[in-house]
Coordinates of C-alpha atoms in Angstrom, one line a residue:
Chain A
M1 CA -22.7 11.8 24.7
F2 CA -24.5 14.9 26.1
K3 CA -28.0 13.3 26.1
L4 CA -29.9 14.1 29.3
D5 CA -30.5 11.2 31.6
T6 CA -34.2 10.3 32.0
N7 CA -34.6 12.0 35.4
L8 CA -33.2 15.4 34.2
A9 CA -35.1 15.2 30.9
S10 CA -38.3 14.5 32.8
K11 CA -37.6 17.4 35.2
V12 CA -37.1 19.8 32.3
E13 CA -40.2 18.6 30.5
K14 CA -42.3 19.1 33.6
K15 CA -41.1 22.6 34.1
I16 CA -42.0 23.6 30.5
K17 CA -45.3 25.4 30.5
N18 CA -47.7 25.9 27.7
I19 CA -47.4 29.7 27.7
A20 CA -46.5 32.2 25.0
I21 CA -42.9 33.2 25.2
V22 CA -42.0 36.8 24.4
K23 CA -39.5 36.8 21.5
R24 CA -36.3 38.5 22.3
D25 CA -34.5 40.6 19.7
I26 CA -31.1 39.0 19.5
I27 CA -28.7 41.0 17.5
V28 CA -25.2 39.9 16.8
M29 CA -23.1 42.9 16.8
C30 CA -20.0 42.7 14.8
G31 CA -19.4 41.5 11.3
C32 CA -16.4 39.4 11.9
D33 CA -15.0 38.0 15.1
S34 CA -15.6 37.6 18.7
G35 CA -19.2 37.0 19.5
C36 CA -20.3 35.4 16.2
E37 CA -17.8 32.6 16.1
G38 CA -18.0 33.2 12.4
C39 CA -14.4 33.5 11.4
N40 CA -10.9 32.8 12.5
G41 CA -10.4 36.2 13.9
C42 CA -6.6 36.0 13.9
T43 CA -6.4 39.7 14.4
G44 CA -10.0 40.0 15.2
C45 CA -12.5 42.7 15.9
A46 CA -14.7 44.1 18.5
T47 CA -15.4 42.3 21.8
Y48 CA -18.9 43.7 22.2
G49 CA -20.5 40.8 20.5
Y50 CA -19.9 38.7 23.5
Y51 CA -22.5 40.6 25.5
R52 CA -25.0 40.7 22.7
D53 CA -27.6 38.5 24.4
G54 CA -27.3 39.5 28.1
W55 CA -27.0 35.9 29.3
H56 CA -23.4 36.3 30.0
D57 CA -24.0 39.4 31.9
L58 CA -26.6 37.7 34.1
Y59 CA -24.4 34.8 34.9
I60 CA -21.2 36.8 35.4
E61 CA -23.0 39.4 37.5
R62 CA -24.1 36.6 39.8
I63 CA -20.6 35.2 40.0
I64 CA -19.1 38.5 40.8
N65 CA -21.7 39.1 43.5
E66 CA -21.0 35.7 45.0
R67 CA -17.3 36.5 45.0
K68 CA -17.9 39.8 46.8
A69 CA -20.2 38.1 49.3
S70 CA -17.6 35.5 50.2
Chain B
M1 CA -19.8 65.3 21.0
N2 CA -16.8 63.8 22.7
A3 CA -15.7 60.2 22.7
R4 CA -17.2 58.0 25.3
Q5 CA -15.1 56.0 27.6
V6 CA -14.7 52.4 26.7
D7 CA -17.9 50.5 27.5
N8 CA -19.6 53.4 29.2
G9 CA -22.7 55.1 28.0
I10 CA -23.0 53.2 24.7
P11 CA -26.5 53.6 23.1
A12 CA -28.7 50.7 22.1
I13 CA -27.3 48.2 19.6
D14 CA -29.5 49.3 16.7
K15 CA -28.0 52.8 17.1
Q16 CA -24.5 51.6 16.7
K17 CA -22.3 51.1 13.6
F18 CA -19.3 48.9 13.4
I19 CA -16.4 49.9 11.2
T20 CA -13.1 48.1 10.6
L21 CA -10.2 50.2 9.6
T22 CA -7.4 48.2 8.0
L23 CA -4.2 50.1 9.0
T24 CA -1.9 47.7 7.3
N25 CA -1.8 44.6 5.0
S26 CA 1.3 43.4 6.8
C27 CA 1.5 40.9 9.6
N28 CA 4.6 39.7 11.5
L29 CA 3.1 36.2 11.8
N30 CA 1.7 33.8 9.3
C31 CA -0.8 31.7 11.4
D32 CA -1.7 28.3 10.3
Y33 CA -5.4 29.1 9.6
C34 CA -5.1 32.7 8.5
Y35 CA -7.7 33.7 5.9
E36 CA -5.7 36.7 4.7
H37 CA -3.9 35.3 1.7
S38 CA -2.7 38.5 0.1
K39 CA -0.7 40.2 2.8
N40 CA 1.8 42.7 1.7
S41 CA 3.7 45.7 3.2
R42 CA 1.2 48.4 2.2
G43 CA -0.6 50.5 4.8
M44 CA -3.3 53.2 5.1
S45 CA -2.3 56.8 5.0
F46 CA -3.2 59.1 7.9
E47 CA -5.1 61.5 5.6
L48 CA -7.3 58.7 4.4
A49 CA -7.9 57.4 7.9
K50 CA -8.9 60.9 9.0
N51 CA -11.3 61.3 6.0
I52 CA -13.0 58.0 6.7
L53 CA -13.4 58.6 10.4
S54 CA -14.6 62.2 9.9
T55 CA -17.2 61.0 7.5
E56 CA -18.4 58.1 9.6
L57 CA -18.5 60.2 12.8
N58 CA -20.4 63.1 11.3
E59 CA -22.6 61.5 8.7
K60 CA -26.3 62.0 9.3
N61 CA -27.9 58.5 9.5
Q62 CA -29.7 56.2 12.0
Y63 CA -26.5 55.6 14.0
E64 CA -25.5 57.5 17.1
H65 CA -22.4 55.6 18.0
V66 CA -19.5 54.1 16.0
N67 CA -17.4 51.2 17.1
I68 CA -14.0 51.7 15.5
E69 CA -11.8 48.6 15.1
F70 CA -8.2 48.9 14.1
F71 CA -7.4 45.9 11.9
G72 CA -4.7 44.4 9.8
G73 CA -2.5 42.4 9.2
E74 CA -1.3 43.1 12.7
P75 CA -2.5 46.6 13.5
F76 CA 0.5 47.4 15.8
V77 CA 2.8 47.1 12.7
E78 CA 1.5 50.6 12.1
F79 CA 1.8 51.8 15.6
D80 CA 2.8 55.4 14.6
L81 CA -0.2 55.7 12.4
M82 CA -2.4 54.3 15.2
R83 CA -1.1 56.9 17.6
K84 CA -1.8 59.7 15.2
I85 CA -5.3 58.5 14.6
V86 CA -6.1 58.2 18.3
F87 CA -4.6 61.6 19.0
F88 CA -6.8 63.0 16.2
L89 CA -9.9 61.3 17.6
R90 CA -9.1 62.5 21.2
G91 CA -8.9 66.1 20.1
G92 CA -11.8 66.1 17.6
K93 CA -15.4 67.1 18.0
F94 CA -17.7 64.8 16.1
G95 CA -21.4 64.3 15.7
K96 CA -21.4 60.9 17.2
S97 CA -19.8 59.1 20.1
F98 CA -17.4 56.3 19.5
T99 CA -15.3 53.6 21.0
I100 CA -11.9 52.2 19.7
S101 CA -11.0 48.6 19.8
I102 CA -7.9 46.7 18.8
T103 CA -7.3 42.9 18.7
T104 CA -3.7 42.0 18.4
N105 CA -1.5 38.9 18.2
G106 CA 0.4 40.5 21.1
T107 CA 3.9 39.9 19.8
L108 CA 4.6 43.6 19.3
V109 CA 3.0 44.8 22.5
H110 CA 5.9 45.7 24.7
K111 CA 7.6 48.7 26.3
K112 CA 6.4 51.8 24.3
I113 CA 3.2 50.2 23.0
Q114 CA 2.3 48.9 26.5
E115 CA 3.0 52.4 27.9
W116 CA 0.8 54.0 25.2
L117 CA -2.0 51.5 25.8
I118 CA -1.9 52.1 29.5
E119 CA -2.1 55.9 28.9
N120 CA -5.1 55.4 26.7
R121 CA -6.8 52.7 28.6
D122 CA -9.9 54.9 29.2
F123 CA -10.2 55.4 25.4
V124 CA -8.9 52.2 23.7
S125 CA -9.8 48.6 24.4
C126 CA -7.2 46.0 23.4
G127 CA -7.8 42.3 23.2
L128 CA -5.5 39.4 22.6
S129 CA -5.7 36.5 20.1
W130 CA -4.1 33.6 21.9
D131 CA -4.7 30.0 21.0
G132 CA -4.5 28.0 24.2
T133 CA -1.5 26.5 25.9
Y134 CA 2.0 27.7 25.0
E135 CA 2.3 24.6 22.8
M136 CA -1.0 25.3 21.0
Q137 CA 0.0 28.9 20.5
N138 CA 3.3 27.8 18.9
I139 CA 1.6 25.2 16.7
N140 CA -1.0 27.7 15.3
R141 CA 0.9 30.9 15.5
C142 CA 4.4 30.5 14.3
N143 CA 6.2 29.7 17.6
S144 CA 5.2 33.1 19.0
A145 CA 4.3 32.1 22.5
D146 CA 7.4 33.5 24.1
L147 CA 6.9 36.8 22.3
V148 CA 3.5 37.6 24.1
D149 CA 3.3 39.2 27.5
L150 CA 0.2 37.4 28.7
D151 CA 0.3 39.1 32.1
F152 CA 0.0 42.5 30.6
F153 CA -3.3 41.7 28.9
A154 CA -4.6 39.9 32.0
K155 CA -3.8 42.9 34.2
Y156 CA -5.0 45.7 32.0
Y157 CA -7.9 44.1 30.1
P158 CA -9.3 41.6 32.6
D159 CA -12.9 41.9 31.2
R160 CA -11.9 41.4 27.6
P161 CA -11.9 37.7 26.7
I162 CA -9.0 36.3 24.8
K163 CA -9.8 35.0 21.3
M164 CA -8.8 31.4 21.0
T165 CA -9.0 29.8 17.6
I166 CA -9.0 26.0 17.5
S167 CA -7.5 24.2 14.5
P168 CA -7.4 20.5 13.6
K169 CA -3.8 20.5 15.0
T170 CA -4.9 21.7 18.4
I171 CA -8.4 20.4 19.0
R172 CA -7.0 17.4 21.0
T173 CA -6.0 19.8 23.7
L174 CA -8.9 22.2 23.5
S175 CA -9.8 21.8 27.2
D176 CA -6.2 22.2 28.3
G177 CA -5.9 25.4 26.3
V178 CA -9.1 26.9 27.7
I179 CA -8.3 25.9 31.3
F180 CA -4.8 27.3 31.0
A181 CA -6.2 30.6 29.8
H182 CA -8.5 30.7 32.8
T183 CA -5.6 30.1 35.2
K184 CA -3.9 33.1 33.6
G185 CA -7.0 35.1 34.5
F186 CA -8.7 35.3 31.1
Q187 CA -12.3 34.7 30.0
V188 CA -12.2 32.8 26.7
F189 CA -13.9 33.1 23.3
C190 CA -13.1 30.0 21.4
N191 CA -14.2 28.8 18.0
L192 CA -13.3 26.3 15.3
A193 CA -11.1 27.8 12.5
Y194 CA -12.8 28.3 9.2
G195 CA -10.8 27.0 6.3
P196 CA -9.2 23.7 7.5
N197 CA -10.8 20.4 6.5
W198 CA -12.9 19.2 9.5
N199 CA -14.6 16.4 7.6
D200 CA -12.7 13.5 9.3
E201 CA -15.1 11.8 11.7
K202 CA -12.4 11.6 14.4
F203 CA -12.8 15.3 15.0
G204 CA -16.3 14.8 16.3
D205 CA -15.2 12.2 18.9
V206 CA -12.3 14.4 20.0
L207 CA -14.5 17.5 20.3
E208 CA -17.0 15.6 22.5
Q209 CA -14.3 14.4 24.8
E210 CA -12.8 17.9 25.1
L211 CA -16.2 19.5 25.7
S212 CA -17.0 16.9 28.3
K213 CA -13.8 17.8 30.2
L214 CA -14.7 21.4 30.1
I215 CA -18.2 20.8 31.3
D216 CA -16.9 19.0 34.3
F217 CA -14.4 21.8 34.9
Y218 CA -17.1 24.5 34.9
L219 CA -19.5 22.6 37.0
N220 CA -16.7 22.2 39.6
N221 CA -15.5 25.8 39.3
P222 CA -18.7 27.9 39.2
E223 CA -16.8 31.1 39.8
I224 CA -15.2 30.9 36.3
P225 CA -17.3 32.3 33.4
P226 CA -17.6 29.5 30.9
C227 CA -16.0 29.8 27.4
S228 CA -18.2 30.9 24.6
M229 CA -18.3 27.5 23.0
L230 CA -20.3 26.2 25.9
F231 CA -22.0 29.4 27.0
D232 CA -23.2 31.2 23.9
Q233 CA -26.8 31.9 23.3
F234 CA -29.1 29.3 21.9
S235 CA -32.5 30.1 23.3
Q236 CA -33.5 31.7 19.9
I237 CA -33.9 28.1 18.7
V238 CA -37.4 28.0 20.3
W239 CA -38.5 30.7 17.9
G240 CA -36.6 29.3 14.9
Q241 CA -39.0 26.5 14.0
D242 CA -41.5 27.0 11.1
V243 CA -40.3 30.5 10.4
K244 CA -40.0 32.2 7.1
T245 CA -36.9 34.3 7.9
I246 CA -34.0 34.1 10.3
R247 CA -31.9 36.9 11.7
S248 CA -28.6 37.4 9.9
W249 CA -25.9 35.8 12.0
C250 CA -23.6 38.9 12.0
A251 CA -23.9 42.5 11.0
A252 CA -21.7 42.2 7.9
G253 CA -23.0 44.4 5.1
V254 CA -25.9 45.6 7.2
Q255 CA -24.6 47.4 10.3
S256 CA -20.9 47.0 9.7
C257 CA -18.3 47.7 7.0
A258 CA -14.6 47.2 6.6
Y259 CA -12.3 49.8 4.9
D260 CA -9.2 48.4 3.2
I261 CA -6.0 50.4 3.1
D262 CA -7.2 52.3 0.0
G263 CA -10.4 53.3 1.6
N264 CA -12.7 50.9 -0.3
A265 CA -15.6 49.7 1.8
Y266 CA -16.6 46.0 2.1
P267 CA -19.3 44.2 4.1
C268 CA -16.6 42.9 6.4
Q269 CA -12.9 42.2 6.3
F270 CA -13.4 38.7 4.8
F271 CA -14.6 40.4 1.5
M272 CA -11.5 42.6 1.2
P273 CA -9.0 41.6 -1.5
L274 CA -6.5 41.1 1.3
S275 CA -8.6 38.1 2.4
S276 CA -10.4 36.9 -0.6
S277 CA -7.6 37.4 -3.2
K278 CA -10.4 38.1 -5.7
S279 CA -11.1 41.4 -7.4
D280 CA -14.5 40.5 -8.9
F281 CA -16.4 40.8 -5.6
N282 CA -18.2 44.0 -6.7
K283 CA -19.5 42.4 -9.9
E284 CA -21.4 39.7 -8.2
Q285 CA -22.0 41.2 -4.8
P286 CA -24.4 39.2 -2.7
V287 CA -27.3 40.9 -1.0
F288 CA -27.0 41.5 2.7
T289 CA -30.2 41.9 4.8
R290 CA -30.9 41.8 8.5
E291 CA -33.7 39.2 7.9
I292 CA -32.7 36.2 5.7
P293 CA -35.5 34.2 3.9
V294 CA -35.3 30.6 4.9
E295 CA -36.0 29.6 1.3
I296 CA -32.6 30.8 0.1
L297 CA -30.8 28.7 2.7
E298 CA -29.5 25.3 1.6
K299 CA -32.1 22.5 1.8
K300 CA -30.3 20.9 4.7
C301 CA -30.4 24.2 6.6
Q302 CA -34.0 25.0 5.9
T303 CA -35.3 22.2 8.1
C304 CA -32.4 22.2 10.6
V305 CA -33.7 22.9 14.1
I306 CA -30.6 24.9 15.1
K307 CA -30.6 27.2 12.1
T308 CA -31.1 30.3 14.2
A309 CA -28.2 29.5 16.5
C310 CA -25.8 28.2 13.9
P311 CA -22.7 30.3 13.6
T312 CA -21.6 31.0 10.1
C313 CA -19.3 33.3 8.2
Y314 CA -20.9 34.7 5.0
G315 CA -17.5 35.8 3.7
Y316 CA -16.0 32.3 4.1
N317 CA -19.0 30.7 2.6
Y318 CA -19.1 33.1 -0.3
F319 CA -15.5 32.7 -1.4
N320 CA -15.1 29.0 -0.6
N321 CA -18.5 27.6 -1.5
G322 CA -19.8 30.2 -4.0
N323 CA -22.8 30.9 -1.9
M324 CA -22.8 33.0 1.2
H325 CA -25.3 30.7 2.8
A326 CA -23.5 27.4 2.0
R327 CA -22.1 26.2 5.2
D328 CA -19.0 24.1 5.5
E329 CA -20.0 20.4 5.9
G330 CA -17.3 19.6 8.5
I331 CA -18.1 22.6 10.6
C332 CA -21.8 21.8 10.4
K333 CA -21.3 18.4 12.0
L334 CA -19.2 19.8 14.7
T335 CA -21.6 22.7 15.4
K336 CA -24.3 20.2 16.1
K337 CA -22.1 18.5 18.7
I338 CA -21.3 21.8 20.3
L339 CA -25.0 22.8 20.5
L340 CA -25.8 19.4 22.0
A341 CA -23.1 19.8 24.6
R342 CA -24.3 23.3 25.3
S343 CA -27.8 22.2 25.9
Y344 CA -26.6 19.5 28.2
F345 CA -24.4 22.0 30.1
F346 CA -27.2 24.5 30.5
S347 CA -29.6 21.9 31.7
K348 CA -27.0 21.0 34.4
L349 CA -26.6 24.7 35.4
W350 CA -30.4 25.1 35.5
D351 CA -30.7 22.0 37.6
L352 CA -28.1 23.3 40.0
N353 CA -29.9 26.6 40.2
R354 CA -26.9 28.5 38.8
L355 CA -28.8 30.5 36.3
R356 CA -30.6 33.7 37.1
L357 CA -33.5 33.8 34.6
D358 CA -36.9 35.3 34.5
E359 CA -39.8 33.1 33.6
N360 CA -39.7 34.0 29.9
E361 CA -36.0 33.3 29.7
E362 CA -36.3 30.1 31.5
Q363 CA -39.1 28.8 29.3
A364 CA -37.2 29.8 26.2
L365 CA -34.1 28.0 27.5
L366 CA -35.8 24.8 28.5
Q367 CA -37.8 24.5 25.4
S368 CA -34.7 25.1 23.3
I369 CA -32.9 22.5 25.3
M370 CA -35.5 19.9 24.6
I371 CA -35.7 20.7 20.9
I372 CA -32.0 20.1 20.7
Q373 CA -32.1 17.0 22.8
K374 CA -34.9 15.4 20.7
N375 CA -33.5 16.3 17.3
L376 CA -29.7 16.2 17.3

């Protein structure tokens, strides 16, 4: 399960370029809970880790904009 | 400098420190997977809390901002102390800005506490730990579902995801739990509990089925932000091959510390006697660094393609396996399934043009997807 079918795998492979990728400085923010998935977090800790990488922001911002537009 | 409003004007991450203040060792629940094995009725004194916070907020160091987390036990057991501390922080002048965060089991958050949270909403962020459907919550969390006012958290903290811990007893309904939380208006952090035995092969099959249901759900409901299990970052995998060091998974012992009720500082709450039940931690304290040499990882991890995106808990590893880098075998197998599912999900989102990525991000993502697809 979760293996890409041949068509999609080929599409991804074709899109990959032989260029240098700038390394992003990914920092996990809290020592215990939310973003890091590292512990059980029954009573938990800061939520800020969730946004540590910016990817969520990008996607959520797009969703919010689409909601507003509709 | 005054306190900053929640989530506004916070400086860059490397200028922030994260401190956990244990207000109480007491909790009104006894969750199935709880890692705090030495709970008792003791709490922190107001004077001690003031001293710790005054020191942290005025100390001259590289940090400009302090994230303060009220912790327990269940922090609202000490609501009066919490009120005093927040009143002290509101009125004080400190050298650094700060934010205040609480995560609660929610069972005590009613009437006066709700009113106080609403009054302080500009100043205090409060998140809920909730484990899925009502049935899942009752299984993991001592039949507490009816004690939690879910609508309150959804209304006043809509941007703060709920924290959903999945145990072996609830994994069969993982997708139901996540979808239920979305229908109540929440975003969802979900992770597998550390501590339970995940070695049974059946858990892998169940997890695959549940993640498959969630992927279908999110592809059909693009307006809903996906849960962390499917949407967390993994593009760092592309830089994680043939490296000599990897970035520490969390900030424990580097950029964060946890204070117990007596004011002793630990790398994170997992190292406190409340959790570890051991008093010899200081005698054999492991070394925490931001960059971890690959050569000190376990052999199986040194060559693992997902080592830079593999969640781990150094405290759990340390006290259960004797080595802070020794990952749990059962969790390891399930993590690989999660990463494979995530790579599949992101490839679908990419194919549907639902990701907004610059060229660099896109290349990192696609290359990471293919590394996972070819190796896991």
